[in-house]
Amino acid sequence: MISIKPIHYGSPAYLETLELRNRVMRLPLGLNIHDEDFSFEQNCVLYAAFDGEQVIGMGSMSREGDTCKVEYLCVDTAIQSRGLGRQLLEALEGAAREQGAAHICLDARVTAQHFYERAGYHTVGEIFLLSYAPVEHILMEKDL
């Protein structure tokens, strides 16, 4: 049975999310997530999706003022397109509302733009590249 739970920075489940993100988001680009600094996630809301004890998805979110930002949303490639990403996104949006945020934003990979549009996000600005993930991204936001 799949469950979504809050996790803590540095916990065993958190470390599993790093491995998941590395496998899904960095290795296919010839990069290694362990070359990056994730200390900022100490101050993030963190969720993991579990299939039993195995981490199969994750989401992280930061806050600045009245806006929350989805920093990462990642689902194991073996189970993508089954609604888990949407559930994780909804968990982050719920946490943003609980914190009193008025808006939520994210840097979406262009390949995931339609996923976020279906969840009520709209694009802001032009396509850009991130230094740590050299694929096309676009800023998207949603009022809460």
mmCIF file of N, CA and C in Angstrom:
data_model
loop_
_atom_site.group_PDB
_atom_site.id
_atom_site.type_symbol
_atom_site.label_atom_id
_atom_site.label_comp_id
_atom_site.label_asym_id
_atom_site.label_seq_id
_atom_site.Cartn_x
_atom_site.Cartn_y
_atom_site.Cartn_z
ATOM 1 N N MET A 1 0.835 -1.184 0.000
ATOM 2 C CA MET A 1 0.000 0.000 0.000
ATOM 3 C C MET A 1 0.882 1.249 0.000
ATOM 4 N N ILE A 2 0.528 2.211 -0.823
ATOM 5 C CA ILE A 2 1.307 3.443 -0.939
ATOM 6 C C ILE A 2 0.811 4.463 0.078
ATOM 7 N N SER A 3 1.761 5.110 0.756
ATOM 8 C CA SER A 3 1.429 6.157 1.717
ATOM 9 C C SER A 3 2.373 7.334 1.527
ATOM 10 N N ILE A 4 1.882 8.523 1.842
ATOM 11 C CA ILE A 4 2.686 9.743 1.778
ATOM 12 C C ILE A 4 2.803 10.281 3.191
ATOM 13 N N LYS A 5 4.057 10.498 3.611
ATOM 14 C CA LYS A 5 4.308 10.927 4.990
ATOM 15 C C LYS A 5 5.345 12.042 5.016
ATOM 16 N N PRO A 6 5.226 12.941 6.002
ATOM 17 C CA PRO A 6 6.300 13.918 6.187
ATOM 18 C C PRO A 6 7.562 13.209 6.669
ATOM 19 N N ILE A 7 8.706 13.704 6.240
ATOM 20 C CA ILE A 7 9.984 13.142 6.685
ATOM 21 C C ILE A 7 10.880 14.282 7.159
ATOM 22 N N HIS A 8 11.975 13.929 7.808
ATOM 23 C CA HIS A 8 12.914 14.914 8.337
ATOM 24 C C HIS A 8 14.222 14.881 7.562
ATOM 25 N N TYR A 9 14.789 16.056 7.401
ATOM 26 C CA TYR A 9 16.097 16.199 6.772
ATOM 27 C C TYR A 9 17.111 15.318 7.501
ATOM 28 N N GLY A 10 17.889 14.568 6.752
ATOM 29 C CA GLY A 10 18.939 13.728 7.319
ATOM 30 C C GLY A 10 18.494 12.352 7.776
ATOM 31 N N SER A 11 17.180 12.101 7.804
ATOM 32 C CA SER A 11 16.673 10.795 8.235
ATOM 33 C C SER A 11 16.999 9.734 7.181
ATOM 34 N N PRO A 12 16.892 8.452 7.539
ATOM 35 C CA PRO A 12 17.109 7.404 6.532
ATOM 36 C C PRO A 12 16.189 7.563 5.313
ATOM 37 N N ALA A 13 14.934 7.928 5.535
ATOM 38 C CA ALA A 13 14.019 8.124 4.401
ATOM 39 C C ALA A 13 14.481 9.295 3.540
ATOM 40 N N TYR A 14 14.971 10.351 4.170
ATOM 41 C CA TYR A 14 15.483 11.495 3.413
ATOM 42 C C TYR A 14 16.655 11.063 2.538
ATOM 43 N N LEU A 15 17.562 10.286 3.102
ATOM 44 C CA LEU A 15 18.715 9.815 2.329
ATOM 45 C C LEU A 15 18.260 8.968 1.141
ATOM 46 N N GLU A 16 17.184 8.207 1.328
ATOM 47 C CA GLU A 16 16.628 7.438 0.208
ATOM 48 C C GLU A 16 16.078 8.361 -0.876
ATOM 49 N N THR A 17 15.516 9.530 -0.472
ATOM 50 C CA THR A 17 15.009 10.462 -1.487
ATOM 51 C C THR A 17 16.151 11.013 -2.327
ATOM 52 N N LEU A 18 17.315 11.192 -1.724
ATOM 53 C CA LEU A 18 18.470 11.645 -2.505
ATOM 54 C C LEU A 18 18.842 10.612 -3.561
ATOM 55 N N GLU A 19 18.828 9.344 -3.172
ATOM 56 C CA GLU A 19 19.152 8.280 -4.131
ATOM 57 C C GLU A 19 18.112 8.220 -5.250
ATOM 58 N N LEU A 20 16.841 8.377 -4.890
ATOM 59 C CA LEU A 20 15.776 8.389 -5.894
ATOM 60 C C LEU A 20 15.969 9.552 -6.860
ATOM 61 N N ARG A 21 16.201 10.746 -6.333
ATOM 62 C CA ARG A 21 16.404 11.919 -7.191
ATOM 63 C C ARG A 21 17.631 11.743 -8.076
ATOM 64 N N ASN A 22 18.667 11.143 -7.531
ATOM 65 C CA ASN A 22 19.870 10.909 -8.326
ATOM 66 C C ASN A 22 19.555 9.988 -9.509
ATOM 67 N N ARG A 23 18.868 8.897 -9.221
ATOM 68 C CA ARG A 23 18.541 7.903 -10.245
ATOM 69 C C ARG A 23 17.605 8.465 -11.321
ATOM 70 N N VAL A 24 16.610 9.259 -10.902
ATOM 71 C CA VAL A 24 15.584 9.737 -11.829
ATOM 72 C C VAL A 24 15.964 11.056 -12.503
ATOM 73 N N MET A 25 16.608 11.956 -11.755
ATOM 74 C CA MET A 25 16.781 13.327 -12.241
ATOM 75 C C MET A 25 18.212 13.712 -12.614
ATOM 76 N N ARG A 26 19.215 13.024 -12.089
ATOM 77 C CA ARG A 26 20.585 13.460 -12.343
ATOM 78 C C ARG A 26 21.385 12.494 -13.211
ATOM 79 N N LEU A 27 21.403 11.216 -12.874
ATOM 80 C CA LEU A 27 22.200 10.257 -13.648
ATOM 81 C C LEU A 27 21.847 10.265 -15.137
ATOM 82 N N PRO A 28 20.552 10.383 -15.519
ATOM 83 C CA PRO A 28 20.250 10.437 -16.957
ATOM 84 C C PRO A 28 20.881 11.641 -17.671
ATOM 85 N N LEU A 29 21.265 12.665 -16.904
ATOM 86 C CA LEU A 29 21.921 13.846 -17.480
ATOM 87 C C LEU A 29 23.437 13.764 -17.366
ATOM 88 N N GLY A 30 23.935 12.628 -16.860
ATOM 89 C CA GLY A 30 25.371 12.478 -16.665
ATOM 90 C C GLY A 30 25.878 13.222 -15.445
ATOM 91 N N LEU A 31 24.976 13.530 -14.504
ATOM 92 C CA LEU A 31 25.330 14.265 -13.289
ATOM 93 C C LEU A 31 25.171 13.367 -12.074
ATOM 94 N N ASN A 32 25.674 13.829 -10.936
ATOM 95 C CA ASN A 32 25.545 13.090 -9.685
ATOM 96 C C ASN A 32 25.052 14.045 -8.613
ATOM 97 N N ILE A 33 23.938 13.712 -8.005
ATOM 98 C CA ILE A 33 23.320 14.575 -7.004
ATOM 99 C C ILE A 33 24.227 14.796 -5.796
ATOM 100 N N HIS A 34 25.143 13.880 -5.570
ATOM 101 C CA HIS A 34 26.036 13.996 -4.414
ATOM 102 C C HIS A 34 27.099 15.073 -4.607
ATOM 103 N N ASP A 35 27.149 15.663 -5.800
ATOM 104 C CA ASP A 35 28.032 16.805 -6.045
ATOM 105 C C ASP A 35 27.357 18.122 -5.670
ATOM 106 N N GLU A 36 26.099 18.067 -5.243
ATOM 107 C CA GLU A 36 25.321 19.264 -4.923
ATOM 108 C C GLU A 36 25.151 19.417 -3.415
ATOM 109 N N ASP A 37 24.848 20.632 -2.990
ATOM 110 C CA ASP A 37 24.625 20.950 -1.579
ATOM 111 C C ASP A 37 23.122 21.021 -1.320
ATOM 112 N N PHE A 38 22.632 20.140 -0.491
ATOM 113 C CA PHE A 38 21.213 20.117 -0.156
ATOM 114 C C PHE A 38 20.939 20.600 1.262
ATOM 115 N N SER A 39 21.889 21.298 1.864
ATOM 116 C CA SER A 39 21.699 21.764 3.238
ATOM 117 C C SER A 39 20.496 22.701 3.356
ATOM 118 N N PHE A 40 20.121 23.380 2.267
ATOM 119 C CA PHE A 40 18.946 24.259 2.306
ATOM 120 C C PHE A 40 17.684 23.486 2.668
ATOM 121 N N GLU A 41 17.671 22.175 2.414
ATOM 122 C CA GLU A 41 16.467 21.391 2.700
ATOM 123 C C GLU A 41 16.246 21.174 4.193
ATOM 124 N N GLN A 42 17.195 21.591 5.023
ATOM 125 C CA GLN A 42 16.971 21.560 6.471
ATOM 126 C C GLN A 42 15.755 22.406 6.837
ATOM 127 N N ASN A 43 15.487 23.428 6.030
ATOM 128 C CA ASN A 43 14.390 24.358 6.297
ATOM 129 C C ASN A 43 13.182 24.125 5.399
ATOM 130 N N CYS A 44 13.147 22.995 4.721
ATOM 131 C CA CYS A 44 12.053 22.687 3.795
ATOM 132 C C CYS A 44 11.023 21.765 4.433
ATOM 133 N N VAL A 45 9.808 21.846 3.908
ATOM 134 C CA VAL A 45 8.796 20.826 4.163
ATOM 135 C C VAL A 45 9.159 19.663 3.254
ATOM 136 N N LEU A 46 9.228 18.468 3.811
ATOM 137 C CA LEU A 46 9.650 17.288 3.055
ATOM 138 C C LEU A 46 8.611 16.180 3.190
ATOM 139 N N TYR A 47 8.232 15.603 2.061
ATOM 140 C CA TYR A 47 7.336 14.448 2.046
ATOM 141 C C TYR A 47 7.992 13.331 1.247
ATOM 142 N N ALA A 48 7.698 12.108 1.653
ATOM 143 C CA ALA A 48 8.121 10.943 0.881
ATOM 144 C C ALA A 48 6.907 10.053 0.660
ATOM 145 N N ALA A 49 6.868 9.427 -0.497
ATOM 146 C CA ALA A 49 5.856 8.421 -0.806
ATOM 147 C C ALA A 49 6.516 7.063 -0.628
ATOM 148 N N PHE A 50 5.840 6.207 0.101
ATOM 149 C CA PHE A 50 6.370 4.882 0.418
ATOM 150 C C PHE A 50 5.477 3.800 -0.167
ATOM 151 N N ASP A 51 6.107 2.757 -0.690
ATOM 152 C CA ASP A 51 5.440 1.507 -1.015
ATOM 153 C C ASP A 51 5.997 0.529 -0.001
ATOM 154 N N GLY A 52 5.248 0.309 1.068
ATOM 155 C CA GLY A 52 5.802 -0.419 2.212
ATOM 156 C C GLY A 52 6.860 0.443 2.867
ATOM 157 N N GLU A 53 8.096 -0.025 2.878
ATOM 158 C CA GLU A 53 9.212 0.733 3.453
ATOM 159 C C GLU A 53 10.051 1.429 2.391
ATOM 160 N N GLN A 54 9.779 1.152 1.119
ATOM 161 C CA GLN A 54 10.589 1.689 0.026
ATOM 162 C C GLN A 54 10.098 3.071 -0.398
ATOM 163 N N VAL A 55 11.020 4.027 -0.506
ATOM 164 C CA VAL A 55 10.697 5.364 -0.999
ATOM 165 C C VAL A 55 10.548 5.301 -2.519
ATOM 166 N N ILE A 56 9.379 5.735 -3.002
ATOM 167 C CA ILE A 56 9.099 5.699 -4.438
ATOM 168 C C ILE A 56 8.784 7.088 -5.003
ATOM 169 N N GLY A 57 8.758 8.084 -4.134
ATOM 170 C CA GLY A 57 8.494 9.447 -4.571
ATOM 171 C C GLY A 57 8.823 10.413 -3.461
ATOM 172 N N MET A 58 8.969 11.689 -3.822
ATOM 173 C CA MET A 58 9.274 12.691 -2.805
ATOM 174 C C MET A 58 8.905 14.082 -3.304
ATOM 175 N N GLY A 59 8.737 14.976 -2.352
ATOM 176 C CA GLY A 59 8.523 16.380 -2.660
ATOM 177 C C GLY A 59 9.141 17.230 -1.575
ATOM 178 N N SER A 60 9.718 18.367 -1.964
ATOM 179 C CA SER A 60 10.262 19.311 -0.983
ATOM 180 C C SER A 60 9.799 20.713 -1.344
ATOM 181 N N MET A 61 9.630 21.546 -0.297
ATOM 182 C CA MET A 61 9.090 22.883 -0.499
ATOM 183 C C MET A 61 9.706 23.848 0.499
ATOM 184 N N SER A 62 10.090 25.018 -0.006
ATOM 185 C CA SER A 62 10.608 26.088 0.845
ATOM 186 C C SER A 62 9.576 27.215 0.895
ATOM 187 N N ARG A 63 9.839 28.183 1.769
ATOM 188 C CA ARG A 63 8.927 29.326 1.877
ATOM 189 C C ARG A 63 9.710 30.614 1.998
ATOM 190 N N GLU A 64 9.229 31.629 1.281
ATOM 191 C CA GLU A 64 9.775 32.976 1.407
ATOM 192 C C GLU A 64 8.605 33.946 1.335
ATOM 193 N N GLY A 65 8.352 34.645 2.424
ATOM 194 C CA GLY A 65 7.213 35.562 2.477
ATOM 195 C C GLY A 65 5.910 34.809 2.351
ATOM 196 N N ASP A 66 5.032 35.298 1.462
ATOM 197 C CA ASP A 66 3.733 34.633 1.298
ATOM 198 C C ASP A 66 3.725 33.633 0.145
ATOM 199 N N THR A 67 4.925 33.267 -0.318
ATOM 200 C CA THR A 67 5.046 32.317 -1.429
ATOM 201 C C THR A 67 5.856 31.095 -1.012
ATOM 202 N N CYS A 68 5.331 29.932 -1.315
ATOM 203 C CA CYS A 68 6.080 28.689 -1.135
ATOM 204 C C CYS A 68 6.596 28.258 -2.505
ATOM 205 N N LYS A 69 7.721 27.562 -2.501
ATOM 206 C CA LYS A 69 8.312 27.076 -3.749
ATOM 207 C C LYS A 69 8.548 25.579 -3.651
ATOM 208 N N VAL A 70 8.000 24.848 -4.606
ATOM 209 C CA VAL A 70 8.295 23.422 -4.715
ATOM 210 C C VAL A 70 9.717 23.328 -5.246
ATOM 211 N N GLU A 71 10.608 22.806 -4.424
ATOM 212 C CA GLU A 71 12.010 22.680 -4.812
ATOM 213 C C GLU A 71 12.232 21.426 -5.654
ATOM 214 N N TYR A 72 11.619 20.328 -5.230
ATOM 215 C CA TYR A 72 11.735 19.053 -5.951
ATOM 216 C C TYR A 72 10.418 18.303 -5.874
ATOM 217 N N LEU A 73 10.076 17.646 -6.954
ATOM 218 C CA LEU A 73 8.982 16.688 -7.006
ATOM 219 C C LEU A 73 9.486 15.560 -7.893
ATOM 220 N N CYS A 74 9.564 14.363 -7.349
ATOM 221 C CA CYS A 74 10.184 13.250 -8.064
ATOM 222 C C CYS A 74 9.442 11.958 -7.757
ATOM 223 N N VAL A 75 9.154 11.201 -8.799
ATOM 224 C CA VAL A 75 8.510 9.892 -8.664
ATOM 225 C C VAL A 75 9.342 8.881 -9.437
ATOM 226 N N ASP A 76 9.522 7.712 -8.853
ATOM 227 C CA ASP A 76 10.259 6.630 -9.509
ATOM 228 C C ASP A 76 9.696 6.409 -10.913
ATOM 229 N N THR A 77 10.571 6.319 -11.885
ATOM 230 C CA THR A 77 10.131 6.178 -13.282
ATOM 231 C C THR A 77 9.253 4.945 -13.497
ATOM 232 N N ALA A 78 9.433 3.913 -12.694
ATOM 233 C CA ALA A 78 8.657 2.681 -12.864
ATOM 234 C C ALA A 78 7.179 2.878 -12.551
ATOM 235 N N ILE A 79 6.832 3.938 -11.812
ATOM 236 C CA ILE A 79 5.421 4.135 -11.451
ATOM 237 C C ILE A 79 4.897 5.516 -11.815
ATOM 238 N N GLN A 80 5.577 6.215 -12.694
ATOM 239 C CA GLN A 80 5.077 7.522 -13.129
ATOM 240 C C GLN A 80 3.777 7.355 -13.905
ATOM 241 N N SER A 81 3.000 8.418 -13.949
ATOM 242 C CA SER A 81 1.703 8.475 -14.654
ATOM 243 C C SER A 81 0.623 7.661 -13.964
ATOM 244 N N ARG A 82 0.768 7.448 -12.657
ATOM 245 C CA ARG A 82 -0.258 6.720 -11.897
ATOM 246 C C ARG A 82 -0.872 7.581 -10.798
ATOM 247 N N GLY A 83 -0.612 8.901 -10.848
ATOM 248 C CA GLY A 83 -1.240 9.808 -9.891
ATOM 249 C C GLY A 83 -0.430 10.125 -8.651
ATOM 250 N N LEU A 84 0.719 9.485 -8.480
ATOM 251 C CA LEU A 84 1.502 9.714 -7.264
ATOM 252 C C LEU A 84 2.106 11.117 -7.234
ATOM 253 N N GLY A 85 2.567 11.605 -8.368
ATOM 254 C CA GLY A 85 3.105 12.963 -8.420
ATOM 255 C C GLY A 85 2.046 13.979 -8.028
ATOM 256 N N ARG A 86 0.843 13.782 -8.505
ATOM 257 C CA ARG A 86 -0.273 14.674 -8.162
ATOM 258 C C ARG A 86 -0.549 14.626 -6.658
ATOM 259 N N GLN A 87 -0.515 13.437 -6.064
ATOM 260 C CA GLN A 87 -0.748 13.313 -4.624
ATOM 261 C C GLN A 87 0.337 14.028 -3.822
ATOM 262 N N LEU A 88 1.579 13.886 -4.245
ATOM 263 C CA LEU A 88 2.674 14.580 -3.566
ATOM 264 C C LEU A 88 2.527 16.091 -3.712
ATOM 265 N N LEU A 89 2.170 16.550 -4.903
ATOM 266 C CA LEU A 89 1.973 17.977 -5.132
ATOM 267 C C LEU A 89 0.838 18.507 -4.255
ATOM 268 N N GLU A 90 -0.240 17.761 -4.150
ATOM 269 C CA GLU A 90 -1.360 18.170 -3.299
ATOM 270 C C GLU A 90 -0.950 18.222 -1.832
ATOM 271 N N ALA A 91 -0.094 17.305 -1.393
ATOM 272 C CA ALA A 91 0.403 17.341 -0.012
ATOM 273 C C ALA A 91 1.211 18.613 0.230
ATOM 274 N N LEU A 92 2.063 18.977 -0.719
ATOM 275 C CA LEU A 92 2.852 20.203 -0.587
ATOM 276 C C LEU A 92 1.953 21.435 -0.607
ATOM 277 N N GLU A 93 0.966 21.455 -1.487
ATOM 278 C CA GLU A 93 0.042 22.587 -1.541
ATOM 279 C C GLU A 93 -0.735 22.714 -0.228
ATOM 280 N N GLY A 94 -1.139 21.589 0.348
ATOM 281 C CA GLY A 94 -1.833 21.615 1.633
ATOM 282 C C GLY A 94 -0.950 22.183 2.735
ATOM 283 N N ALA A 95 0.314 21.784 2.738
ATOM 284 C CA ALA A 95 1.258 22.315 3.728
ATOM 285 C C ALA A 95 1.464 23.813 3.521
ATOM 286 N N ALA A 96 1.504 24.257 2.268
ATOM 287 C CA ALA A 96 1.657 25.687 1.975
ATOM 288 C C ALA A 96 0.457 26.469 2.511
ATOM 289 N N ARG A 97 -0.735 25.937 2.310
ATOM 290 C CA ARG A 97 -1.938 26.597 2.835
ATOM 291 C C ARG A 97 -1.893 26.657 4.360
ATOM 292 N N GLU A 98 -1.482 25.560 4.998
ATOM 293 C CA GLU A 98 -1.382 25.529 6.462
ATOM 294 C C GLU A 98 -0.404 26.576 6.976
ATOM 295 N N GLN A 99 0.626 26.869 6.201
ATOM 296 C CA GLN A 99 1.610 27.880 6.588
ATOM 297 C C GLN A 99 1.131 29.293 6.272
ATOM 298 N N GLY A 100 -0.028 29.419 5.648
ATOM 299 C CA GLY A 100 -0.580 30.727 5.330
ATOM 300 C C GLY A 100 -0.075 31.333 4.038
ATOM 301 N N ALA A 101 0.534 30.537 3.182
ATOM 302 C CA ALA A 101 1.042 31.048 1.903
ATOM 303 C C ALA A 101 -0.125 31.398 0.980
ATOM 304 N N ALA A 102 0.052 32.448 0.207
ATOM 305 C CA ALA A 102 -0.960 32.866 -0.761
ATOM 306 C C ALA A 102 -0.687 32.299 -2.150
ATOM 307 N N HIS A 103 0.581 31.946 -2.388
ATOM 308 C CA HIS A 103 0.995 31.476 -3.716
ATOM 309 C C HIS A 103 1.966 30.311 -3.567
ATOM 310 N N ILE A 104 2.058 29.539 -4.634
ATOM 311 C CA ILE A 104 3.060 28.481 -4.705
ATOM 312 C C ILE A 104 3.657 28.522 -6.115
ATOM 313 N N CYS A 105 4.957 28.292 -6.214
ATOM 314 C CA CYS A 105 5.621 28.333 -7.514
ATOM 315 C C CYS A 105 6.613 27.182 -7.619
ATOM 316 N N LEU A 106 7.155 26.993 -8.810
ATOM 317 C CA LEU A 106 8.159 25.956 -9.038
ATOM 318 C C LEU A 106 8.838 26.192 -10.370
ATOM 319 N N ASP A 107 10.041 25.659 -10.490
ATOM 320 C CA ASP A 107 10.768 25.648 -11.756
ATOM 321 C C ASP A 107 10.510 24.289 -12.391
ATOM 322 N N ALA A 108 9.581 24.246 -13.337
ATOM 323 C CA ALA A 108 9.181 22.978 -13.951
ATOM 324 C C ALA A 108 10.063 22.662 -15.147
ATOM 325 N N ARG A 109 10.422 21.404 -15.270
ATOM 326 C CA ARG A 109 11.016 20.981 -16.535
ATOM 327 C C ARG A 109 9.943 21.165 -17.603
ATOM 328 N N VAL A 110 10.346 21.652 -18.755
ATOM 329 C CA VAL A 110 9.384 21.894 -19.830
ATOM 330 C C VAL A 110 8.636 20.606 -20.174
ATOM 331 N N THR A 111 9.301 19.474 -20.044
ATOM 332 C CA THR A 111 8.652 18.187 -20.335
ATOM 333 C C THR A 111 7.527 17.877 -19.349
ATOM 334 N N ALA A 112 7.499 18.546 -18.191
ATOM 335 C CA ALA A 112 6.456 18.323 -17.184
ATOM 336 C C ALA A 112 5.456 19.477 -17.122
ATOM 337 N N GLN A 113 5.580 20.429 -18.013
ATOM 338 C CA GLN A 113 4.738 21.630 -17.976
ATOM 339 C C GLN A 113 3.245 21.285 -17.986
ATOM 340 N N HIS A 114 2.820 20.358 -18.828
ATOM 341 C CA HIS A 114 1.396 20.022 -18.922
ATOM 342 C C HIS A 114 0.886 19.378 -17.636
ATOM 343 N N PHE A 115 1.717 18.599 -16.964
ATOM 344 C CA PHE A 115 1.347 18.017 -15.672
ATOM 345 C C PHE A 115 0.953 19.130 -14.702
ATOM 346 N N TYR A 116 1.777 20.158 -14.619
ATOM 347 C CA TYR A 116 1.515 21.259 -13.693
ATOM 348 C C TYR A 116 0.343 22.124 -14.160
ATOM 349 N N GLU A 117 0.189 22.299 -15.461
ATOM 350 C CA GLU A 117 -0.968 23.050 -15.963
ATOM 351 C C GLU A 117 -2.263 22.351 -15.568
ATOM 352 N N ARG A 118 -2.292 21.026 -15.656
ATOM 353 C CA ARG A 118 -3.491 20.278 -15.249
ATOM 354 C C ARG A 118 -3.766 20.434 -13.759
ATOM 355 N N ALA A 119 -2.729 20.755 -12.979
ATOM 356 C CA ALA A 119 -2.894 20.959 -11.536
ATOM 357 C C ALA A 119 -3.200 22.421 -11.203
ATOM 358 N N GLY A 120 -3.398 23.256 -12.221
ATOM 359 C CA GLY A 120 -3.799 24.635 -11.994
ATOM 360 C C GLY A 120 -2.694 25.672 -12.025
ATOM 361 N N TYR A 121 -1.491 25.284 -12.410
ATOM 362 C CA TYR A 121 -0.363 26.219 -12.485
ATOM 363 C C TYR A 121 -0.351 26.898 -13.848
ATOM 364 N N HIS A 122 0.221 28.109 -13.881
ATOM 365 C CA HIS A 122 0.405 28.802 -15.158
ATOM 366 C C HIS A 122 1.855 29.259 -15.263
ATOM 367 N N THR A 123 2.302 29.419 -16.497
ATOM 368 C CA THR A 123 3.701 29.784 -16.737
ATOM 369 C C THR A 123 3.909 31.276 -16.505
ATOM 370 N N VAL A 124 5.147 31.594 -16.104
ATOM 371 C CA VAL A 124 5.565 32.973 -15.878
ATOM 372 C C VAL A 124 6.927 33.125 -16.540
ATOM 373 N N GLY A 125 7.035 34.021 -17.497
ATOM 374 C CA GLY A 125 8.337 34.273 -18.100
ATOM 375 C C GLY A 125 8.710 33.294 -19.192
ATOM 376 N N GLU A 126 10.004 33.234 -19.411
ATOM 377 C CA GLU A 126 10.573 32.479 -20.525
ATOM 378 C C GLU A 126 11.269 31.203 -20.047
ATOM 379 N N ILE A 127 11.537 30.318 -20.974
ATOM 380 C CA ILE A 127 12.267 29.078 -20.702
ATOM 381 C C ILE A 127 13.712 29.412 -20.346
ATOM 382 N N PHE A 128 14.274 28.670 -19.393
ATOM 383 C CA PHE A 128 15.649 28.890 -18.947
ATOM 384 C C PHE A 128 16.290 27.563 -18.569
ATOM 385 N N LEU A 129 17.595 27.589 -18.362
ATOM 386 C CA LEU A 129 18.353 26.422 -17.903
ATOM 387 C C LEU A 129 18.822 26.668 -16.477
ATOM 388 N N LEU A 130 18.789 25.631 -15.656
ATOM 389 C CA LEU A 130 19.354 25.691 -14.310
ATOM 390 C C LEU A 130 20.778 25.161 -14.368
ATOM 391 N N SER A 131 21.665 25.740 -13.585
ATOM 392 C CA SER A 131 23.069 25.311 -13.612
ATOM 393 C C SER A 131 23.233 23.859 -13.170
ATOM 394 N N TYR A 132 22.399 23.406 -12.229
ATOM 395 C CA TYR A 132 22.529 22.048 -11.695
ATOM 396 C C TYR A 132 21.680 21.026 -12.441
ATOM 397 N N ALA A 133 20.864 21.469 -13.394
ATOM 398 C CA ALA A 133 20.041 20.554 -14.194
ATOM 399 C C ALA A 133 19.875 21.178 -15.575
ATOM 400 N N PRO A 134 20.850 20.982 -16.457
ATOM 401 C CA PRO A 134 20.872 21.685 -17.738
ATOM 402 C C PRO A 134 19.862 21.155 -18.759
ATOM 403 N N VAL A 135 18.597 21.208 -18.368
ATOM 404 C CA VAL A 135 17.487 20.930 -19.274
ATOM 405 C C VAL A 135 16.545 22.128 -19.180
ATOM 406 N N GLU A 136 15.706 22.303 -20.177
ATOM 407 C CA GLU A 136 14.833 23.469 -20.201
ATOM 408 C C GLU A 136 13.816 23.444 -19.060
ATOM 409 N N HIS A 137 13.700 24.584 -18.367
ATOM 410 C CA HIS A 137 12.750 24.782 -17.276
ATOM 411 C C HIS A 137 11.923 26.032 -17.560
ATOM 412 N N ILE A 138 10.796 26.128 -16.875
ATOM 413 C CA ILE A 138 9.983 27.337 -16.934
ATOM 414 C C ILE A 138 9.355 27.555 -15.563
ATOM 415 N N LEU A 139 9.333 28.808 -15.125
ATOM 416 C CA LEU A 139 8.718 29.151 -13.849
ATOM 417 C C LEU A 139 7.208 29.031 -13.985
ATOM 418 N N MET A 140 6.591 28.370 -13.009
ATOM 419 C CA MET A 140 5.137 28.218 -12.986
ATOM 420 C C MET A 140 4.651 28.587 -11.601
ATOM 421 N N GLU A 141 3.426 29.108 -11.519
ATOM 422 C CA GLU A 141 2.885 29.468 -10.212
ATOM 423 C C GLU A 141 1.387 29.225 -10.165
ATOM 424 N N LYS A 142 0.887 29.266 -8.931
ATOM 425 C CA LYS A 142 -0.531 29.012 -8.684
ATOM 426 C C LYS A 142 -0.927 29.791 -7.440
ATOM 427 N N ASP A 143 -2.103 30.407 -7.472
ATOM 428 C CA ASP A 143 -2.642 31.037 -6.271
ATOM 429 C C ASP A 143 -3.289 29.957 -5.421
ATOM 430 N N LEU A 144 -3.108 30.073 -4.120
ATOM 431 C CA LEU A 144 -3.677 29.070 -3.207
ATOM 432 C C LEU A 144 -4.997 29.561 -2.613
#
